[in-house]
Amino acid sequence: MNTTIIKCIENKINESDLARAGQIIERGGLVAFPTETVYGLGGNAFDEEASKKIYAAKGRPSDNPLIVHISCREELPALVKEIPPVAEKLIDKYWPGPMTLVFEKSDLVPSQTTGGLDTVAIRMPSHPVARDLIRYCGVPIAAPSANVSGRPSPTSASHVITDLDGKIDMIIDGGECNIGLESTIIDVTGEVPVLLRPGYISAKDIEDLCGTSKCDAGIFEKPDEDFKPKAPGMKYRHYAPSAPMTIVGGNPEEVATKITQLTAGERLQGRKVGVICTEETAKEIEADVVYTYGKREDGDALARSLYSLLRKMDDEGVDVIYAEEYDGEIMKGAITNRMLKAAGFNKR
Ligand code: TXA
Ligand code: MG
């Protein structure tokens, strides 16, 4: 298949490109598009065949449900059984934006889209191109992250091209994603909102707004073999580079010393070592490939560049990766969760 690549200018897609994208979706095809979190791989959420194509293009297990994207609140009631008061609160504050809510689904949503579940995950993105696309199509858009299953999510069009060129109809290039980590997922089907995947919106944000919240197990600790997370996707090794990764923690001097020692050991074995760390630590260590994202406290920069750095490590062909543990406050839950998952919960 020939994949058409379209460029946006200043977060705007022109009318004729929008019409081409709309036509693809209408005919059951797939379009990758930018959002404020990561790139999505979109198809008509009402079209079971489109969902099947999404699973096939990603190589994703079909029991892992897709997020349904809408462009305005008026589209929500038809997709769900009810909108609980706690959901109204969250929507008022955080939509459009990096938040996905899990509701009881209505009969309109095919079970192919929801991986056979009776619930549906819904998100209203804030990215202008995503919103224009969904509005133009006139149907909700089912969209997982636009990566091959298991690889880090794409935060630029070039990542999508690497993973999906030739497998999908169109890629809309809207530059780099601003947040860089996937949306916060909250289950609002019960009495208390349950955090299923941390993101830009934190557990504390939810608690401050709703008065209470719970956290699904397996977000910060390695789950048991038979544990079933409420978000099926959270059970897979995820967001991961090809080389095994280890997170290295401790105070700044300790981290530098530990990384230096670990690196020396690996090099003696003839292995190529990649390090992801803060600018401060980078000055203290030596390895084959060292990538920094910014200063110690700069969580926004780390979130924005984490997946891209993991992909770069793959490109460099390193044998092992050591990543400095993140110790800042900004997006702490989301960054820690994604790093732990990329590292298979390996920590020193
Ligand atoms: O930021 C995002 O959410 C991006 C952009 C494209 O919107 N999308 C994204 O989709 O990250 P994906 O498919 O890569 O991750 C969706 C997660 C999976 O872990 C899936 O299991 C969970 O959402 N999920 C989807 N529907 C669900 C449901 N009904 N109940 C529980 N979890 C659900
Ligand atoms: Mg994903």
XYZ file of C-alpha atoms and ligand atoms in Angstrom:
382
model
C 0.000 0.000 0.000
C 1.186 3.505 -0.779
C 1.060 5.751 2.315
C 0.304 9.402 1.567
C 2.124 11.853 3.839
C 0.615 15.256 4.429
C 2.250 18.211 6.157
C 0.416 20.651 8.399
C 1.489 24.246 8.600
C 1.357 25.798 12.059
C -1.037 23.172 13.373
C -3.447 23.684 10.519
C -4.440 21.148 7.896
C -5.690 22.633 4.628
C -9.202 21.932 3.344
C -8.248 19.712 0.432
C -6.006 17.505 2.597
C -8.767 17.306 5.190
C -11.166 16.173 2.479
C -8.742 13.430 1.364
C -8.314 12.232 4.952
C -12.091 12.307 5.460
C -12.625 10.226 2.330
C -10.165 7.589 3.549
C -11.946 7.290 6.899
C -15.349 7.153 5.199
C -14.167 4.279 2.996
C -12.923 2.314 6.010
C -9.231 3.241 5.661
C -6.680 4.372 8.262
C -5.167 7.811 8.892
C -2.438 8.547 11.462
C -2.825 11.990 13.024
C -1.147 14.149 15.687
C -2.654 14.722 19.120
C -1.296 16.676 22.095
C -0.176 13.386 23.722
C 1.106 11.011 20.994
C 0.173 10.247 17.365
C -2.976 8.159 16.905
C -3.861 5.625 14.220
C -7.448 6.469 13.334
C -10.347 4.656 11.704
C -14.157 4.976 11.817
C -15.137 3.746 15.307
C -18.484 2.450 13.979
C -16.826 0.335 11.285
C -15.741 -3.119 12.515
C -13.607 -3.679 9.446
C -11.664 -0.471 10.148
C -10.982 -1.675 13.700
C -9.720 -4.995 12.337
C -7.356 -3.095 10.048
C -6.036 -1.090 13.007
C -5.234 -4.263 14.957
C -3.559 -5.786 11.902
C -1.431 -2.709 11.068
C -0.152 -2.460 14.651
C 0.183 -6.193 15.202
C -1.905 -5.619 18.306
C -3.759 -8.375 20.199
C -7.477 -7.927 19.488
C -8.438 -8.182 23.176
C -6.805 -4.791 23.747
C -9.524 -2.150 23.249
C -9.191 1.098 21.292
C -9.846 4.630 22.541
C -12.732 6.373 20.764
C -11.985 10.029 19.965
C -14.701 12.675 19.709
C -14.572 16.360 18.768
C -17.344 17.763 20.973
C -19.362 16.868 24.007
C -22.571 16.425 22.037
C -21.107 13.246 20.539
C -20.743 11.564 23.938
C -24.299 10.551 25.046
C -24.924 8.274 22.032
C -21.777 6.259 22.787
C -22.385 5.524 26.477
C -25.125 4.127 28.769
C -24.855 6.966 31.256
C -22.677 9.911 32.200
C -22.091 9.706 35.975
C -21.769 13.013 37.913
C -18.069 12.385 38.565
C -17.510 12.118 34.800
C -19.291 15.452 34.275
C -16.896 17.071 36.741
C -13.817 15.641 35.048
C -15.106 16.552 31.589
C -15.872 20.146 32.623
C -12.333 20.584 33.821
C -10.183 18.503 31.469
C -11.873 18.156 28.054
C -10.682 18.843 25.461
C -7.342 17.511 26.683
C -5.161 14.560 27.639
C -7.828 12.595 29.556
C -9.633 9.384 28.565
C -12.730 8.223 30.476
C -14.050 4.649 30.577
C -17.878 4.383 30.507
C -20.431 1.582 30.087
C -20.793 1.420 26.319
C -23.997 1.867 24.306
C -25.052 -0.637 21.624
C -23.864 1.780 18.960
C -20.203 1.001 19.710
C -19.158 -2.283 18.082
C -17.507 -4.802 20.399
C -14.664 -5.110 17.898
C -13.659 -1.550 18.874
C -13.764 -2.301 22.603
C -11.934 -5.627 22.454
C -15.115 -7.412 23.531
C -15.589 -5.312 26.711
C -18.928 -3.792 27.792
C -17.138 -0.525 28.446
C -15.719 2.063 26.071
C -12.812 4.484 26.533
C -13.515 7.983 25.203
C -11.261 10.995 24.761
C -11.714 14.488 23.345
C -8.247 15.653 22.235
C -7.287 19.331 22.228
C -4.909 19.233 19.269
C -6.446 21.421 16.530
C -5.609 18.964 13.714
C -7.126 16.016 15.593
C -10.257 18.042 16.292
C -10.566 19.248 12.687
C -10.199 15.689 11.427
C -12.797 14.170 13.774
C -15.249 17.005 13.158
C -14.811 16.715 9.417
C -15.331 12.944 9.413
C -18.606 13.286 11.318
C -18.013 9.972 13.118
C -16.026 9.153 16.254
C -12.497 7.983 15.464
C -11.088 4.837 17.088
C -7.384 5.430 17.587
C -4.670 3.631 19.484
C -1.169 5.075 19.500
C 0.248 4.847 15.956
C 3.176 2.533 16.738
C 3.825 -1.120 16.103
C 2.553 -2.928 19.196
C 5.166 -3.030 21.979
C 7.336 -0.200 20.624
C 7.427 3.267 22.200
C 4.466 5.435 21.171
C 5.188 7.888 18.321
C 5.675 11.536 19.204
C 6.547 12.697 15.688
C 5.459 11.765 12.173
C 8.863 10.231 11.478
C 8.229 7.658 14.230
C 4.921 6.757 12.568
C 6.636 6.464 9.184
C 9.247 4.095 10.672
C 6.562 1.826 12.119
C 3.651 2.023 9.674
C 4.763 3.282 6.245
C 3.193 1.050 3.597
C 0.651 -0.386 6.066
C -1.812 2.519 6.332
C -3.400 5.008 3.918
C -2.236 8.355 5.252
C -0.004 10.045 7.817
C -0.734 13.645 8.800
C 2.506 15.298 9.928
C 1.745 17.882 12.602
C 5.254 18.097 14.050
C 6.183 17.010 17.548
C 3.604 16.182 20.193
C 3.589 18.655 23.002
C 3.052 16.332 25.979
C 4.727 13.186 24.622
C 3.108 10.577 26.917
C -0.327 8.991 26.434
C -3.490 10.348 28.049
C -4.524 9.701 31.639
C -7.164 6.922 31.675
C -9.849 7.036 34.380
C -12.600 4.453 34.867
C -15.793 6.280 35.858
C -18.129 3.263 35.865
C -17.979 2.751 39.658
C -18.619 4.812 42.797
C -15.041 6.069 42.905
C -12.991 7.154 39.862
C -10.156 4.679 39.249
C -6.879 5.709 37.627
C -5.936 3.048 35.068
C -3.018 4.833 33.377
C -1.329 8.001 34.688
C -0.672 10.852 32.255
C -0.420 14.633 32.222
C -3.382 14.664 34.610
C -2.224 13.051 37.852
C -3.829 10.982 40.607
C -3.651 14.083 42.799
C -5.462 16.197 40.188
C -8.289 13.640 40.164
C -8.437 13.484 43.933
C -8.432 17.281 44.280
C -11.375 17.540 41.895
C -13.415 14.475 42.868
C -12.538 14.265 46.578
C -11.491 10.632 46.190
C -9.830 8.271 43.736
C -8.229 4.860 43.466
C -5.248 3.623 41.513
C -5.303 0.322 39.586
C -2.546 -2.070 40.692
C 0.458 -2.629 38.447
C 1.103 1.035 37.686
C 4.161 1.445 39.889
C 4.904 -2.130 40.920
C 5.511 -5.230 38.918
C 2.195 -7.075 38.836
C 1.860 -10.823 39.539
C 1.800 -13.155 36.561
C -1.964 -13.658 36.769
C -2.880 -10.028 37.503
C -5.429 -8.567 35.089
C -5.200 -4.752 34.888
C -8.480 -2.958 34.165
C -6.878 -1.385 31.099
C -5.950 -4.534 29.178
C -3.108 -2.746 27.380
C -1.253 -2.155 30.646
C -0.421 -5.855 30.925
C 1.896 -5.914 27.918
C 5.605 -5.058 28.001
C 5.224 -1.661 26.591
C 6.782 1.530 25.435
C 9.931 -0.506 25.193
C 13.197 -0.182 23.295
C 14.801 -3.345 21.860
C 17.743 -3.306 24.288
C 17.090 -4.234 27.924
C 16.828 -1.137 30.082
C 17.553 -0.616 33.782
C 16.499 2.392 35.850
C 19.212 3.694 38.150
C 18.107 5.536 41.290
C 19.680 7.347 44.241
C 20.906 10.855 44.996
C 22.754 12.695 42.179
C 26.284 11.548 43.146
C 25.139 7.973 43.728
C 23.438 7.832 40.340
C 26.546 8.997 38.502
C 28.766 6.556 40.395
C 26.392 3.635 39.840
C 26.024 4.351 36.124
C 29.794 4.670 35.718
C 30.360 1.314 37.446
C 27.592 -0.481 35.567
C 28.822 0.923 32.259
C 32.406 -0.177 32.930
C 31.186 -3.703 33.706
C 29.158 -3.927 30.494
C 32.010 -2.604 28.398
C 34.339 -5.255 29.770
C 31.874 -7.774 28.322
C 32.098 -5.984 24.984
C 28.626 -4.478 25.147
C 27.650 -1.089 23.729
C 26.074 1.010 26.484
C 23.453 3.733 26.116
C 22.619 6.150 28.940
C 19.606 8.437 29.290
C 20.176 10.992 32.025
C 19.953 14.609 33.149
C 22.425 17.250 31.986
C 23.921 17.318 35.478
C 24.646 13.576 35.496
C 25.908 13.560 31.896
C 28.891 15.672 32.983
C 29.945 12.986 35.461
C 29.748 9.853 33.339
C 31.089 8.259 30.213
C 29.309 5.727 27.978
C 29.089 4.854 24.272
C 25.892 6.832 23.720
C 24.656 9.458 26.188
C 21.361 11.282 25.674
C 20.141 14.023 27.968
C 16.720 15.605 28.015
C 17.377 18.635 30.172
C 17.871 19.608 33.772
C 16.930 17.412 36.730
C 13.582 19.084 37.404
C 12.504 19.356 33.793
C 9.737 16.754 33.693
C 8.007 18.390 30.736
C 11.136 17.940 28.632
C 11.599 14.349 29.770
C 7.971 13.467 29.004
C 8.242 15.103 25.589
C 11.463 13.335 24.632
C 11.391 9.968 26.455
C 9.927 7.873 23.620
C 12.059 9.576 21.025
C 15.212 8.861 23.077
C 14.221 5.202 23.466
C 13.807 4.970 19.691
C 17.174 6.657 19.150
C 18.808 4.052 21.374
C 17.366 1.398 19.049
C 18.782 3.267 16.057
C 22.211 3.379 17.731
C 22.079 -0.378 18.232
C 23.092 -0.272 21.887
C 23.102 -3.579 23.791
C 21.972 -2.218 27.152
C 20.406 1.024 28.395
C 20.767 2.681 31.804
C 18.284 5.436 32.542
C 18.525 7.829 35.469
C 15.448 7.635 37.679
C 13.277 10.740 37.424
C 13.088 12.618 40.692
C 11.184 15.789 39.771
C 7.568 16.685 40.537
C 6.193 17.492 37.071
C 4.327 14.472 35.613
C 6.039 12.224 38.128
C 3.447 9.419 38.033
C 3.266 9.223 34.249
C 7.032 9.388 33.686
C 7.791 6.848 36.420
C 5.140 4.453 35.077
C 6.382 4.624 31.468
C 10.033 4.270 32.468
C 9.255 1.274 34.695
C 7.318 -0.376 31.890
C 10.028 0.300 29.317
C 12.486 -1.266 31.763
C 10.249 -4.227 32.582
C 10.343 -2.878 36.193
C 14.154 -3.427 36.354
C 15.664 -1.025 38.860
C 19.034 -0.677 40.600
O -3.075 9.645 24.483
C -3.691 8.639 24.120
O -4.542 8.089 24.835
C -3.362 8.070 22.722
C -3.850 9.090 21.690
C -3.718 8.583 20.274
O -5.165 9.465 21.958
N -3.980 6.789 22.539
C -3.528 5.672 23.169
O -4.186 4.504 22.779
O -2.639 5.668 23.963
P -3.616 3.060 23.069
O -4.535 2.151 22.336
O -2.210 2.973 22.721
O -3.854 2.847 24.587
C -5.173 2.697 25.049
C -5.208 2.090 26.416
C -4.862 0.608 26.403
O -4.085 0.312 27.539
C -6.234 -0.034 26.518
O -6.173 -1.296 27.121
C -6.995 0.976 27.351
O -6.558 2.200 26.855
N -8.452 0.892 27.138
C -9.146 1.129 26.003
N -10.443 0.883 26.169
C -10.608 0.493 27.462
C -11.723 0.079 28.249
N -12.942 0.018 27.753
N -11.496 -0.243 29.548
C -10.253 -0.185 30.063
N -9.157 0.186 29.363
C -9.335 0.508 28.080
Mg -0.317 2.414 22.787
